[in-house]
PDB file of C-alpha atoms in Angstrom:
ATOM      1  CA  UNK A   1     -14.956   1.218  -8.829  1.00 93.00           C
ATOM      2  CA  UNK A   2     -12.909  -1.765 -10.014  1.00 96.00           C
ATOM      3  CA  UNK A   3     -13.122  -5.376 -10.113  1.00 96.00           C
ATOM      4  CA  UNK A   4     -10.743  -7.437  -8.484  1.00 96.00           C
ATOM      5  CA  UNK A   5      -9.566 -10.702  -9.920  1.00 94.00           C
ATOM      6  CA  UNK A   6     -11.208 -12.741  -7.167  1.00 93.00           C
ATOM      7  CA  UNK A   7     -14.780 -11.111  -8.489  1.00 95.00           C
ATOM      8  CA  UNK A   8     -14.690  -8.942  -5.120  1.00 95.00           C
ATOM      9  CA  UNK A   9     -15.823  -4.929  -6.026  1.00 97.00           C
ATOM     10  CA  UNK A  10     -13.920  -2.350  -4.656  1.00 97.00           C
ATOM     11  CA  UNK A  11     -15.286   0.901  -4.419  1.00 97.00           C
ATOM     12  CA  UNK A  12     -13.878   4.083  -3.103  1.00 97.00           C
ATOM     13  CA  UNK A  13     -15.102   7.648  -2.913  1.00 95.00           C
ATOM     14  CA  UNK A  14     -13.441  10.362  -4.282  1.00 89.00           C
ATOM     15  CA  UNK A  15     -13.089  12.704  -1.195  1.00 83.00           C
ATOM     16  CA  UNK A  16     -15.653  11.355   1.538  1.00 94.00           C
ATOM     17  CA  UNK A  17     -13.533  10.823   4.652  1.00 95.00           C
ATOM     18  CA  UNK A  18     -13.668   9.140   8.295  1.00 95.00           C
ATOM     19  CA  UNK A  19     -12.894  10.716  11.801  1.00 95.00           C
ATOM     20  CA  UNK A  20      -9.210   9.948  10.833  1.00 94.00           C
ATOM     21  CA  UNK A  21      -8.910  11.884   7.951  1.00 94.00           C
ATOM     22  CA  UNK A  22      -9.092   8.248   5.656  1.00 95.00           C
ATOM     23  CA  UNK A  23     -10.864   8.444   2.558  1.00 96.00           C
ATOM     24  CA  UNK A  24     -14.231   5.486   2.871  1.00 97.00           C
ATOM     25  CA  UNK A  25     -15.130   2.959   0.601  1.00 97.00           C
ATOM     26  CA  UNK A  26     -16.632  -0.759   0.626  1.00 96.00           C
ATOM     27  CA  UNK A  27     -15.359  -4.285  -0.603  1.00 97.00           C
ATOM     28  CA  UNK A  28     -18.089  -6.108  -1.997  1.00 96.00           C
ATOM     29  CA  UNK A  29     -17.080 -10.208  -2.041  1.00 93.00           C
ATOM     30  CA  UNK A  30     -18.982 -13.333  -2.084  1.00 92.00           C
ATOM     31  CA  UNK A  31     -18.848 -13.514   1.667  1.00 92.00           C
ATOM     32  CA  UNK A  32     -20.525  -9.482   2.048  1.00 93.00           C
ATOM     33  CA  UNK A  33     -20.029  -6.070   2.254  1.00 95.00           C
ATOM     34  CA  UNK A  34     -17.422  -4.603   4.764  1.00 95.00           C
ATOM     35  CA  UNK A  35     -15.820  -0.968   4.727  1.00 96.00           C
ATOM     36  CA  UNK A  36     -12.124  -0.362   4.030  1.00 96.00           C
ATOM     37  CA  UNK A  37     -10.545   3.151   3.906  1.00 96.00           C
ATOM     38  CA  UNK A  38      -7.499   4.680   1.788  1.00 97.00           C
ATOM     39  CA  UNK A  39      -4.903   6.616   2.949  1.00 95.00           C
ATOM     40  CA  UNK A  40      -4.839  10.260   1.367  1.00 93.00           C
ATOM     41  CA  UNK A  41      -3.256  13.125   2.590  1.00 89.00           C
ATOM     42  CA  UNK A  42      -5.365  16.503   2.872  1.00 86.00           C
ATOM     43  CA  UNK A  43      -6.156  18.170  -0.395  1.00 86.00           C
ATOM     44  CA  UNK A  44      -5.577  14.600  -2.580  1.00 91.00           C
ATOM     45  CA  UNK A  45      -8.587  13.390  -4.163  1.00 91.00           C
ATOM     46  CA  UNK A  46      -8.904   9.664  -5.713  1.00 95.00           C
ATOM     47  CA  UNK A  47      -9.742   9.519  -9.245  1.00 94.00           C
ATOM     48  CA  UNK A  48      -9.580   6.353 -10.305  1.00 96.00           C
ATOM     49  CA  UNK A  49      -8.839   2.826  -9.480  1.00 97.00           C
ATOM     50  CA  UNK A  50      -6.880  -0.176 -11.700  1.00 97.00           C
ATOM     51  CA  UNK A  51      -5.771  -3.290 -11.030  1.00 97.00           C
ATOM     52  CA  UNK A  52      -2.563  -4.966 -12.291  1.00 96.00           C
ATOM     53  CA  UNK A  53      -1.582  -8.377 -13.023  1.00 93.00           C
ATOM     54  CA  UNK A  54      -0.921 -10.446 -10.088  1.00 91.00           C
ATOM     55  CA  UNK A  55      -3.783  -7.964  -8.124  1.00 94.00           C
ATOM     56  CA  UNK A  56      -2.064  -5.104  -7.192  1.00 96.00           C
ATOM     57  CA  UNK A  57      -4.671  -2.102  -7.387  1.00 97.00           C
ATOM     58  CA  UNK A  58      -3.272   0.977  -8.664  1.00 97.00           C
ATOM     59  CA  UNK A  59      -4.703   4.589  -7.706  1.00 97.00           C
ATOM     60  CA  UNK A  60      -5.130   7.485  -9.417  1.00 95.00           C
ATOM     61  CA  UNK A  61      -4.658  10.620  -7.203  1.00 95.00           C
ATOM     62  CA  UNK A  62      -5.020  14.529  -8.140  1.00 90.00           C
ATOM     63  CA  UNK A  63      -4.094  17.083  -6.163  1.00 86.00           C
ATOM     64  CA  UNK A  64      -5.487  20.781  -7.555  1.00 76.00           C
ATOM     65  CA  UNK A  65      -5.289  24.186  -6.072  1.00 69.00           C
ATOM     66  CA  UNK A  66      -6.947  26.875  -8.240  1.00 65.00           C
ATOM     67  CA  UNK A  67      -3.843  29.053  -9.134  1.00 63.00           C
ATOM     68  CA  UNK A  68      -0.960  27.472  -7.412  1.00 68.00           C
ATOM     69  CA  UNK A  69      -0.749  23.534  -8.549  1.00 77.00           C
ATOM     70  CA  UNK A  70      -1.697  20.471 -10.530  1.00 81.00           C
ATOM     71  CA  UNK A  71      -0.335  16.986  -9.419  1.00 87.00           C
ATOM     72  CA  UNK A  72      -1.530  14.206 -10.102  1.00 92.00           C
ATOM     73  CA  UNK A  73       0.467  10.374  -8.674  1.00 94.00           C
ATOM     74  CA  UNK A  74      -0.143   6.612  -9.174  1.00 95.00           C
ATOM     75  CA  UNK A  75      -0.022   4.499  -5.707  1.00 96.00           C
ATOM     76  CA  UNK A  76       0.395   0.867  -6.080  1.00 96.00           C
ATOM     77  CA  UNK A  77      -1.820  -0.656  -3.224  1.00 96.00           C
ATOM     78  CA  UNK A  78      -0.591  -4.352  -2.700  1.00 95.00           C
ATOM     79  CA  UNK A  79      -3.512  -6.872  -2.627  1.00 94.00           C
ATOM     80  CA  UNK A  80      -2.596  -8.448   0.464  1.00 92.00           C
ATOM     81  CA  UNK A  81      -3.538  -4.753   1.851  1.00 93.00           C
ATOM     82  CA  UNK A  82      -6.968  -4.821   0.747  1.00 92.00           C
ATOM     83  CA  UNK A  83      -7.568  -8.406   2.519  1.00 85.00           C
ATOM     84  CA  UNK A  84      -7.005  -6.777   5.762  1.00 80.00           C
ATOM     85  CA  UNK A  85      -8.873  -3.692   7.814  1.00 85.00           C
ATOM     86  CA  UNK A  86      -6.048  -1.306   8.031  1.00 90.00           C
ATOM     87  CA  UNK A  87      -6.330   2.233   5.628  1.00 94.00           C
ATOM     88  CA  UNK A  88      -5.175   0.935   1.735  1.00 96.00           C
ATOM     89  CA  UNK A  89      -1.804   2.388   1.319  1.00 96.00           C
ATOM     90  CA  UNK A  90       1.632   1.761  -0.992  1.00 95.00           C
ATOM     91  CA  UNK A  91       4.254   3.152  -2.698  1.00 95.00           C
ATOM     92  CA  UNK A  92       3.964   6.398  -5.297  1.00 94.00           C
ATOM     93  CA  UNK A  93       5.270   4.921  -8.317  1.00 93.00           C
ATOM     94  CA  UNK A  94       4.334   8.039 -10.520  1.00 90.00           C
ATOM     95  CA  UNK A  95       4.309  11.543 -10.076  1.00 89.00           C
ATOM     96  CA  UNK A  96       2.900  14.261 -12.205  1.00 85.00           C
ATOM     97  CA  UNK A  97       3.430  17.795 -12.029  1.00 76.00           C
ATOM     98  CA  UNK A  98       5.315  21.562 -12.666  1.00 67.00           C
ATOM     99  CA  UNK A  99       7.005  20.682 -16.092  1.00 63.00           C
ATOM    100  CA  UNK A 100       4.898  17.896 -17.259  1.00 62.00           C
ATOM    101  CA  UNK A 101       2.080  18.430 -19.589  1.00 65.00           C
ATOM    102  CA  UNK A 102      -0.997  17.254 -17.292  1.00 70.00           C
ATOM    103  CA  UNK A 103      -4.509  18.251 -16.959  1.00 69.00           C
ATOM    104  CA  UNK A 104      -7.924  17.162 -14.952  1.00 77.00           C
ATOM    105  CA  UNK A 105      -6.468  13.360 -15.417  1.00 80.00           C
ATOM    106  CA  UNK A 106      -9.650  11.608 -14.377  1.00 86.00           C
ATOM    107  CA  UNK A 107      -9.303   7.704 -16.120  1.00 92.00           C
ATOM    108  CA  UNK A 108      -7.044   4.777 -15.499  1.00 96.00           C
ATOM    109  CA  UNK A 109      -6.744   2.159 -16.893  1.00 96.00           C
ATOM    110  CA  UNK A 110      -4.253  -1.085 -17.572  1.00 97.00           C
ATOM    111  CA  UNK A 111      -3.526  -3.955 -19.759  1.00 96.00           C
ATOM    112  CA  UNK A 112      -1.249  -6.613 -20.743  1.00 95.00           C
ATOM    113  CA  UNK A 113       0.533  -7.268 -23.839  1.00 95.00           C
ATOM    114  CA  UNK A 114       0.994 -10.613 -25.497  1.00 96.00           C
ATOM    115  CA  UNK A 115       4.681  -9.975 -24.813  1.00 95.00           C
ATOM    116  CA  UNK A 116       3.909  -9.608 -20.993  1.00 92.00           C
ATOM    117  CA  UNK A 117       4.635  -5.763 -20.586  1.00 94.00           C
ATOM    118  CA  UNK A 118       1.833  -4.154 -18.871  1.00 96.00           C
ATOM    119  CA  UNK A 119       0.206  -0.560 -20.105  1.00 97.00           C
ATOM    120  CA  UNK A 120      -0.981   2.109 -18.166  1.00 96.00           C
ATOM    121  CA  UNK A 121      -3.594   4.411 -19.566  1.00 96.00           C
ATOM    122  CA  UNK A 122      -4.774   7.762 -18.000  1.00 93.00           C
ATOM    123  CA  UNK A 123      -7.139  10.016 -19.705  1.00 92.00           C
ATOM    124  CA  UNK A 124      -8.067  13.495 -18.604  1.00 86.00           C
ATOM    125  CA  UNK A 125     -11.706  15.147 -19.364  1.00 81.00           C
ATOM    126  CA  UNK A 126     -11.526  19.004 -20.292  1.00 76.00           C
ATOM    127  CA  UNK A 127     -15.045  18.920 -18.542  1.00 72.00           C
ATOM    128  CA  UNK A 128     -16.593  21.377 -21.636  1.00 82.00           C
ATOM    129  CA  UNK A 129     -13.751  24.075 -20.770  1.00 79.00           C
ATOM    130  CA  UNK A 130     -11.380  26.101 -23.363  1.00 81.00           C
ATOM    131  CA  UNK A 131      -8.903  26.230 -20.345  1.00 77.00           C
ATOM    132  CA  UNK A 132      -8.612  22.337 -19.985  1.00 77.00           C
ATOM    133  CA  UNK A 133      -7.603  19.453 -22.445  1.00 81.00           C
ATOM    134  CA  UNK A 134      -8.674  15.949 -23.310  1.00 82.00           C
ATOM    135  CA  UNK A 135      -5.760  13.779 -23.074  1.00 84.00           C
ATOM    136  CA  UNK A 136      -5.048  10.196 -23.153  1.00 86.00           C
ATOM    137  CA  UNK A 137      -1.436   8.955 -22.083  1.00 88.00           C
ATOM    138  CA  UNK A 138      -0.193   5.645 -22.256  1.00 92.00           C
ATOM    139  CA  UNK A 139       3.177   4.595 -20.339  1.00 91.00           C
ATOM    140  CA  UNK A 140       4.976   1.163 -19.721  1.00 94.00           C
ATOM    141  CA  UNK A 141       4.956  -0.001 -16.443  1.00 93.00           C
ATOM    142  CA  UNK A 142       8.305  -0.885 -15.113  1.00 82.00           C
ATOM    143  CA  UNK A 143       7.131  -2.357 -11.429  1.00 70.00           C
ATOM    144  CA  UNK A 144      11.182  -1.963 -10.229  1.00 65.00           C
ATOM    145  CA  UNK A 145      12.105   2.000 -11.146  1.00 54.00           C
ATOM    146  CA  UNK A 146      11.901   4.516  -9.063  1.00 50.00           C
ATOM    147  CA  UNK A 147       9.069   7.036  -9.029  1.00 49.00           C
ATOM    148  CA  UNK A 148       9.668   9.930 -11.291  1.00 41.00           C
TER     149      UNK A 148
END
């Protein structure tokens, strides 16, 4: 769930998807309800939503097979996507995974700085386990580099 700076609600499942494979969720806004989907390739699950300055929604995505792989990305979704009916999908502009020190990441979050730089936040819940960790991470976002 997040709220968008026009006081709409967007709300996504985590893994509920359509005939065509989109994940389903609803935009609440003055005007009603309506259904809008995500993009997500197989085995990707959405975690969490955020929204940036200017209204761009960024989503948190983990993908997590038991033995071989954690990733987990950040997708900017432009708002001018999520006025329209077409499946919600941008560019990765994050990727976590072999080599980095990740775990169950499971919170987003963003804000701005007096200075005008804008923080990301993602926080991971070790869900009661000894094999998993709490972690919070906090990283600058530079909207013009590359994905990394």
């Amino acid at each position: 769930l997040v709220y968008l700076p026009n006081g709409s609600l967007l709300a996504i499942t985590e893994a509920t998807r359509n005939a065509a494979g989109d994940v389903v969720g609803w935009l609440r806004t003055a005007q009603g309800d309506r259904p809008v989907t995500l993009h997500l390739p197989k085995h990707w699950g959405l975690t969490d939503l955020a929204v940036l300055p200017g209204g761009d929604v960024l989503t948190l995505e983990r993908w997590f097979r038991p033995i071989y792989d954690l990733r987990i990305r950040l997708r900017r979704i432009p708002a001018s996507a999520i006025i329209g009916s077409a499946p919600l999908d941008g560019p990765v502009v994050a990727e976590f995974g072999r080599g980095h020190s990740m775990d169950n990441m499971e919170g987003l979050d963003t804000r701005r700085l007096d200075d005008g730089r804008v923080m990301i936040y993602m926080i991971s819940d070790d869900n009661f386990s000894p094999l998993q960790r709490t972690l919070l991470y906090m990283f600058e976002f530079a909207p013009d580099s590359p994905a990394s």
